[in-house]
Amino acid sequence: MRQWWLVGIYLAAIVMANLLVTWFGTKVVLPVGFFLVGLDITGRDFLHEAWRKNRWLKMALLIAAGSLLSWLLNKDAGRVAIASFLAFAGAGIIDTLTYTLLHKYRFLVRVNGSNLFSSFTDSALFLTIAFGAFMPLLILSQFAVKVAGGFVWSLVLRKVKAGISQKDELPAAG
């Protein structure tokens, strides 16, 4: 899968997630977790594959860019953007370490195994920082929808990646 496409999807999803939470608060964290953050955490693993070299620096820059874009598009998103940055940074470290430890397993096991740990980290940090309170039920609920969303997105992105790879291998018409 082309890296620029994944980067664009990642940034669009993170900015949309941050802005939706800024505008609508806790009532949207579950659908945002499933659709947008599930896409982000799974897209991050596809980028791990593409960015084998310098992946730590590239992911740090990508996370910072998403938070900065969120804040630039809506200055009221400051607290959410900071929470997002810290949560994605913490979850990104956990995700990359777990993904690397699972390197001997099949791709979907690596992706969803790392999502399991990073989703909990992301949920706990984001919700607590963004809303200034520890909300265990909401954290567990968001964790569950992120894992489910990440699983669905892992299947979708794998199919998309396979389709793009097949197109790249087709001979040029001439």
PDB file of C-alpha atoms in Angstrom:
ATOM      1  CA  MET A   1       0.000   0.000   0.000  1.00  0.00           C
ATOM      2  CA  ARG A   2       1.364   3.381  -0.888  1.00  0.00           C
ATOM      3  CA  GLN A   3       2.760   5.238   2.120  1.00  0.00           C
ATOM      4  CA  TRP A   4       1.359   8.642   1.199  1.00  0.00           C
ATOM      5  CA  TRP A   5      -2.147   7.175   1.063  1.00  0.00           C
ATOM      6  CA  LEU A   6      -1.782   5.665   4.525  1.00  0.00           C
ATOM      7  CA  VAL A   7      -0.333   8.890   5.926  1.00  0.00           C
ATOM      8  CA  GLY A   8      -3.263  10.851   4.484  1.00  0.00           C
ATOM      9  CA  ILE A   9      -5.819   8.421   5.902  1.00  0.00           C
ATOM     10  CA  TYR A  10      -4.068   8.454   9.283  1.00  0.00           C
ATOM     11  CA  LEU A  11      -3.978  12.262   9.490  1.00  0.00           C
ATOM     12  CA  ALA A  12      -7.547  12.726   8.246  1.00  0.00           C
ATOM     13  CA  ALA A  13      -8.890  10.193  10.743  1.00  0.00           C
ATOM     14  CA  ILE A  14      -6.985  11.641  13.702  1.00  0.00           C
ATOM     15  CA  VAL A  15      -8.000  15.218  12.914  1.00  0.00           C
ATOM     16  CA  MET A  16     -11.645  14.212  12.396  1.00  0.00           C
ATOM     17  CA  ALA A  17     -11.604  12.232  15.655  1.00  0.00           C
ATOM     18  CA  ASN A  18     -10.140  15.141  17.616  1.00  0.00           C
ATOM     19  CA  LEU A  19     -12.542  17.689  16.160  1.00  0.00           C
ATOM     20  CA  LEU A  20     -15.610  15.495  16.697  1.00  0.00           C
ATOM     21  CA  VAL A  21     -14.674  14.919  20.348  1.00  0.00           C
ATOM     22  CA  THR A  22     -14.047  18.656  20.785  1.00  0.00           C
ATOM     23  CA  TRP A  23     -17.453  19.536  19.337  1.00  0.00           C
ATOM     24  CA  PHE A  24     -19.601  16.758  20.818  1.00  0.00           C
ATOM     25  CA  GLY A  25     -17.736  15.507  23.903  1.00  0.00           C
ATOM     26  CA  THR A  26     -18.114  12.089  25.483  1.00  0.00           C
ATOM     27  CA  LYS A  27     -21.253  11.159  23.537  1.00  0.00           C
ATOM     28  CA  VAL A  28     -19.167  10.515  20.376  1.00  0.00           C
ATOM     29  CA  VAL A  29     -16.125   8.747  21.843  1.00  0.00           C
ATOM     30  CA  LEU A  30     -17.475   5.254  21.139  1.00  0.00           C
ATOM     31  CA  PRO A  31     -18.323   5.679  17.436  1.00  0.00           C
ATOM     32  CA  VAL A  32     -15.171   7.762  16.953  1.00  0.00           C
ATOM     33  CA  GLY A  33     -13.183   4.998  18.667  1.00  0.00           C
ATOM     34  CA  PHE A  34     -14.606   2.321  16.379  1.00  0.00           C
ATOM     35  CA  PHE A  35     -14.499   4.099  13.040  1.00  0.00           C
ATOM     36  CA  LEU A  36     -11.657   6.611  13.270  1.00  0.00           C
ATOM     37  CA  VAL A  37      -9.296   5.468  16.014  1.00  0.00           C
ATOM     38  CA  GLY A  38      -9.735   1.836  14.960  1.00  0.00           C
ATOM     39  CA  LEU A  39      -8.584   2.954  11.516  1.00  0.00           C
ATOM     40  CA  ASP A  40      -5.656   4.906  12.984  1.00  0.00           C
ATOM     41  CA  ILE A  41      -4.290   2.137  15.179  1.00  0.00           C
ATOM     42  CA  THR A  42      -4.506  -0.346  12.333  1.00  0.00           C
ATOM     43  CA  GLY A  43      -3.075   2.085   9.789  1.00  0.00           C
ATOM     44  CA  ARG A  44      -0.154   2.613  12.149  1.00  0.00           C
ATOM     45  CA  ASP A  45       0.725  -1.083  11.851  1.00  0.00           C
ATOM     46  CA  PHE A  46       0.622  -0.928   8.067  1.00  0.00           C
ATOM     47  CA  LEU A  47       3.010   2.030   8.324  1.00  0.00           C
ATOM     48  CA  HIS A  48       5.256  -0.044  10.621  1.00  0.00           C
ATOM     49  CA  GLU A  49       5.628  -2.484   7.745  1.00  0.00           C
ATOM     50  CA  ALA A  50       6.340   0.271   5.240  1.00  0.00           C
ATOM     51  CA  TRP A  51       8.634   2.285   7.528  1.00  0.00           C
ATOM     52  CA  ARG A  52      10.900  -0.411   8.861  1.00  0.00           C
ATOM     53  CA  LYS A  53      13.759   2.088   8.945  1.00  0.00           C
ATOM     54  CA  ASN A  54      13.279   5.222  11.070  1.00  0.00           C
ATOM     55  CA  ARG A  55       9.743   4.197  12.029  1.00  0.00           C
ATOM     56  CA  TRP A  56      10.039   5.732  15.525  1.00  0.00           C
ATOM     57  CA  LEU A  57      10.893   9.200  14.220  1.00  0.00           C
ATOM     58  CA  LYS A  58       8.342   9.053  11.413  1.00  0.00           C
ATOM     59  CA  MET A  59       5.555   7.940  13.773  1.00  0.00           C
ATOM     60  CA  ALA A  60       6.443  10.668  16.290  1.00  0.00           C
ATOM     61  CA  LEU A  61       6.266  13.290  13.543  1.00  0.00           C
ATOM     62  CA  LEU A  62       2.980  11.884  12.257  1.00  0.00           C
ATOM     63  CA  ILE A  63       1.394  11.913  15.730  1.00  0.00           C
ATOM     64  CA  ALA A  64       2.587  15.488  16.330  1.00  0.00           C
ATOM     65  CA  ALA A  65       1.287  16.571  12.907  1.00  0.00           C
ATOM     66  CA  GLY A  66      -2.178  15.153  13.627  1.00  0.00           C
ATOM     67  CA  SER A  67      -2.427  16.971  16.948  1.00  0.00           C
ATOM     68  CA  LEU A  68      -1.095  20.229  15.494  1.00  0.00           C
ATOM     69  CA  LEU A  69      -3.516  20.087  12.556  1.00  0.00           C
ATOM     70  CA  SER A  70      -6.408  19.484  14.965  1.00  0.00           C
ATOM     71  CA  TRP A  71      -5.454  22.541  16.979  1.00  0.00           C
ATOM     72  CA  LEU A  72      -4.861  24.725  13.904  1.00  0.00           C
ATOM     73  CA  LEU A  73      -8.291  23.844  12.484  1.00  0.00           C
ATOM     74  CA  ASN A  74     -10.042  24.569  15.783  1.00  0.00           C
ATOM     75  CA  LYS A  75      -8.292  26.441  18.581  1.00  0.00           C
ATOM     76  CA  ASP A  76     -10.885  25.034  21.020  1.00  0.00           C
ATOM     77  CA  ALA A  77      -9.382  21.590  20.362  1.00  0.00           C
ATOM     78  CA  GLY A  78      -6.289  22.445  22.434  1.00  0.00           C
ATOM     79  CA  ARG A  79      -6.983  20.126  25.361  1.00  0.00           C
ATOM     80  CA  VAL A  80      -8.196  17.347  23.061  1.00  0.00           C
ATOM     81  CA  ALA A  81      -5.166  17.816  20.779  1.00  0.00           C
ATOM     82  CA  ILE A  82      -2.796  17.558  23.765  1.00  0.00           C
ATOM     83  CA  ALA A  83      -4.661  14.505  25.074  1.00  0.00           C
ATOM     84  CA  SER A  84      -4.548  12.981  21.606  1.00  0.00           C
ATOM     85  CA  PHE A  85      -0.823  13.616  21.256  1.00  0.00           C
ATOM     86  CA  LEU A  86       0.015  12.105  24.655  1.00  0.00           C
ATOM     87  CA  ALA A  87      -2.358   9.153  24.191  1.00  0.00           C
ATOM     88  CA  PHE A  88      -1.130   8.346  20.686  1.00  0.00           C
ATOM     89  CA  ALA A  89       2.490   8.755  21.759  1.00  0.00           C
ATOM     90  CA  GLY A  90       2.021   6.356  24.683  1.00  0.00           C
ATOM     91  CA  ALA A  91      -0.070   3.953  22.626  1.00  0.00           C
ATOM     92  CA  GLY A  92       2.378   4.218  19.729  1.00  0.00           C
ATOM     93  CA  ILE A  93       5.270   3.118  21.922  1.00  0.00           C
ATOM     94  CA  ILE A  94       3.254   0.184  23.274  1.00  0.00           C
ATOM     95  CA  ASP A  95       1.999  -0.677  19.783  1.00  0.00           C
ATOM     96  CA  THR A  96       5.449  -0.646  18.183  1.00  0.00           C
ATOM     97  CA  LEU A  97       7.011  -2.696  20.974  1.00  0.00           C
ATOM     98  CA  THR A  98       4.206  -5.272  20.892  1.00  0.00           C
ATOM     99  CA  TYR A  99       4.156  -5.413  17.091  1.00  0.00           C
ATOM    100  CA  THR A 100       7.926  -5.990  17.087  1.00  0.00           C
ATOM    101  CA  LEU A 101       7.678  -8.725  19.733  1.00  0.00           C
ATOM    102  CA  LEU A 102       5.056 -10.489  17.618  1.00  0.00           C
ATOM    103  CA  HIS A 103       7.231 -10.416  14.470  1.00  0.00           C
ATOM    104  CA  LYS A 104       7.191 -14.221  14.107  1.00  0.00           C
ATOM    105  CA  TYR A 105       3.407 -14.355  13.883  1.00  0.00           C
ATOM    106  CA  ARG A 106       1.120 -13.759  10.911  1.00  0.00           C
ATOM    107  CA  PHE A 107       0.377 -10.178   9.947  1.00  0.00           C
ATOM    108  CA  LEU A 108      -3.190 -10.102  11.318  1.00  0.00           C
ATOM    109  CA  VAL A 109      -1.982 -11.495  14.659  1.00  0.00           C
ATOM    110  CA  ARG A 110       0.709  -8.792  14.840  1.00  0.00           C
ATOM    111  CA  VAL A 111      -1.738  -6.031  13.955  1.00  0.00           C
ATOM    112  CA  ASN A 112      -4.560  -7.086  16.257  1.00  0.00           C
ATOM    113  CA  GLY A 113      -2.254  -8.214  19.066  1.00  0.00           C
ATOM    114  CA  SER A 114      -0.537  -4.845  19.144  1.00  0.00           C
ATOM    115  CA  ASN A 115      -3.910  -3.075  18.848  1.00  0.00           C
ATOM    116  CA  LEU A 116      -5.107  -4.882  21.956  1.00  0.00           C
ATOM    117  CA  PHE A 117      -2.438  -3.296  24.147  1.00  0.00           C
ATOM    118  CA  SER A 118      -2.231   0.080  22.433  1.00  0.00           C
ATOM    119  CA  SER A 119      -6.025   0.540  22.464  1.00  0.00           C
ATOM    120  CA  PHE A 120      -6.173   0.271  26.236  1.00  0.00           C
ATOM    121  CA  THR A 121      -3.262   2.679  26.671  1.00  0.00           C
ATOM    122  CA  ASP A 122      -4.814   5.146  24.237  1.00  0.00           C
ATOM    123  CA  SER A 123      -8.270   4.961  25.833  1.00  0.00           C
ATOM    124  CA  ALA A 124      -7.035   5.419  29.398  1.00  0.00           C
ATOM    125  CA  LEU A 125      -4.731   8.330  28.585  1.00  0.00           C
ATOM    126  CA  PHE A 126      -6.966  10.148  26.109  1.00  0.00           C
ATOM    127  CA  LEU A 127     -10.204  10.116  28.070  1.00  0.00           C
ATOM    128  CA  THR A 128      -8.562  11.002  31.376  1.00  0.00           C
ATOM    129  CA  ILE A 129      -6.577  13.923  29.924  1.00  0.00           C
ATOM    130  CA  ALA A 130      -9.216  15.226  27.479  1.00  0.00           C
ATOM    131  CA  PHE A 131     -12.034  15.289  30.021  1.00  0.00           C
ATOM    132  CA  GLY A 132     -10.027  15.758  33.214  1.00  0.00           C
ATOM    133  CA  ALA A 133     -11.539  12.759  35.000  1.00  0.00           C
ATOM    134  CA  PHE A 134     -10.921   9.037  35.308  1.00  0.00           C
ATOM    135  CA  MET A 135     -13.957   7.283  33.773  1.00  0.00           C
ATOM    136  CA  PRO A 136     -13.386   3.511  33.999  1.00  0.00           C
ATOM    137  CA  LEU A 137     -16.620   2.426  32.282  1.00  0.00           C
ATOM    138  CA  LEU A 138     -16.059   4.770  29.344  1.00  0.00           C
ATOM    139  CA  ILE A 139     -12.388   3.715  29.131  1.00  0.00           C
ATOM    140  CA  LEU A 140     -13.338   0.023  28.982  1.00  0.00           C
ATOM    141  CA  SER A 141     -16.122   0.709  26.479  1.00  0.00           C
ATOM    142  CA  GLN A 142     -13.847   2.740  24.227  1.00  0.00           C
ATOM    143  CA  PHE A 143     -11.135   0.092  24.517  1.00  0.00           C
ATOM    144  CA  ALA A 144     -13.608  -2.558  23.330  1.00  0.00           C
ATOM    145  CA  VAL A 145     -14.810  -0.541  20.327  1.00  0.00           C
ATOM    146  CA  LYS A 146     -11.243   0.369  19.315  1.00  0.00           C
ATOM    147  CA  VAL A 147     -10.221  -3.291  19.356  1.00  0.00           C
ATOM    148  CA  ALA A 148     -13.332  -4.241  17.354  1.00  0.00           C
ATOM    149  CA  GLY A 149     -12.857  -1.357  14.931  1.00  0.00           C
ATOM    150  CA  GLY A 150      -9.168  -2.159  14.581  1.00  0.00           C
ATOM    151  CA  PHE A 151     -10.029  -5.754  13.713  1.00  0.00           C
ATOM    152  CA  VAL A 152     -12.533  -4.712  11.047  1.00  0.00           C
ATOM    153  CA  TRP A 153     -10.082  -2.168   9.604  1.00  0.00           C
ATOM    154  CA  SER A 154      -7.280  -4.755   9.564  1.00  0.00           C
ATOM    155  CA  LEU A 155      -9.408  -6.924   7.276  1.00  0.00           C
ATOM    156  CA  VAL A 156     -10.415  -3.989   5.066  1.00  0.00           C
ATOM    157  CA  LEU A 157      -6.898  -2.548   4.738  1.00  0.00           C
ATOM    158  CA  ARG A 158      -5.448  -5.981   4.041  1.00  0.00           C
ATOM    159  CA  LYS A 159      -7.869  -6.366   1.118  1.00  0.00           C
ATOM    160  CA  VAL A 160      -7.067  -2.859  -0.132  1.00  0.00           C
ATOM    161  CA  LYS A 161      -3.346  -3.539   0.153  1.00  0.00           C
ATOM    162  CA  ALA A 162      -3.736  -6.800  -1.780  1.00  0.00           C
ATOM    163  CA  GLY A 163      -5.689  -4.994  -4.513  1.00  0.00           C
ATOM    164  CA  ILE A 164      -3.066  -2.267  -4.834  1.00  0.00           C
ATOM    165  CA  SER A 165      -0.246  -4.812  -4.904  1.00  0.00           C
ATOM    166  CA  GLN A 166      -1.957  -6.732  -7.723  1.00  0.00           C
ATOM    167  CA  LYS A 167      -2.371  -3.538  -9.753  1.00  0.00           C
ATOM    168  CA  ASP A 168       1.314  -2.697  -9.259  1.00  0.00           C
ATOM    169  CA  GLU A 169       2.272  -6.102 -10.659  1.00  0.00           C
ATOM    170  CA  LEU A 170       0.158  -5.865 -13.817  1.00  0.00           C
ATOM    171  CA  PRO A 171       2.160  -5.279 -17.000  1.00  0.00           C
ATOM    172  CA  ALA A 172       1.785  -1.861 -18.590  1.00  0.00           C
ATOM    173  CA  ALA A 173      -0.580  -1.673 -21.536  1.00  0.00           C
ATOM    174  CA  GLY A 174       1.203  -0.875 -24.668  1.00  0.00           C
TER     175      GLY A 174
END
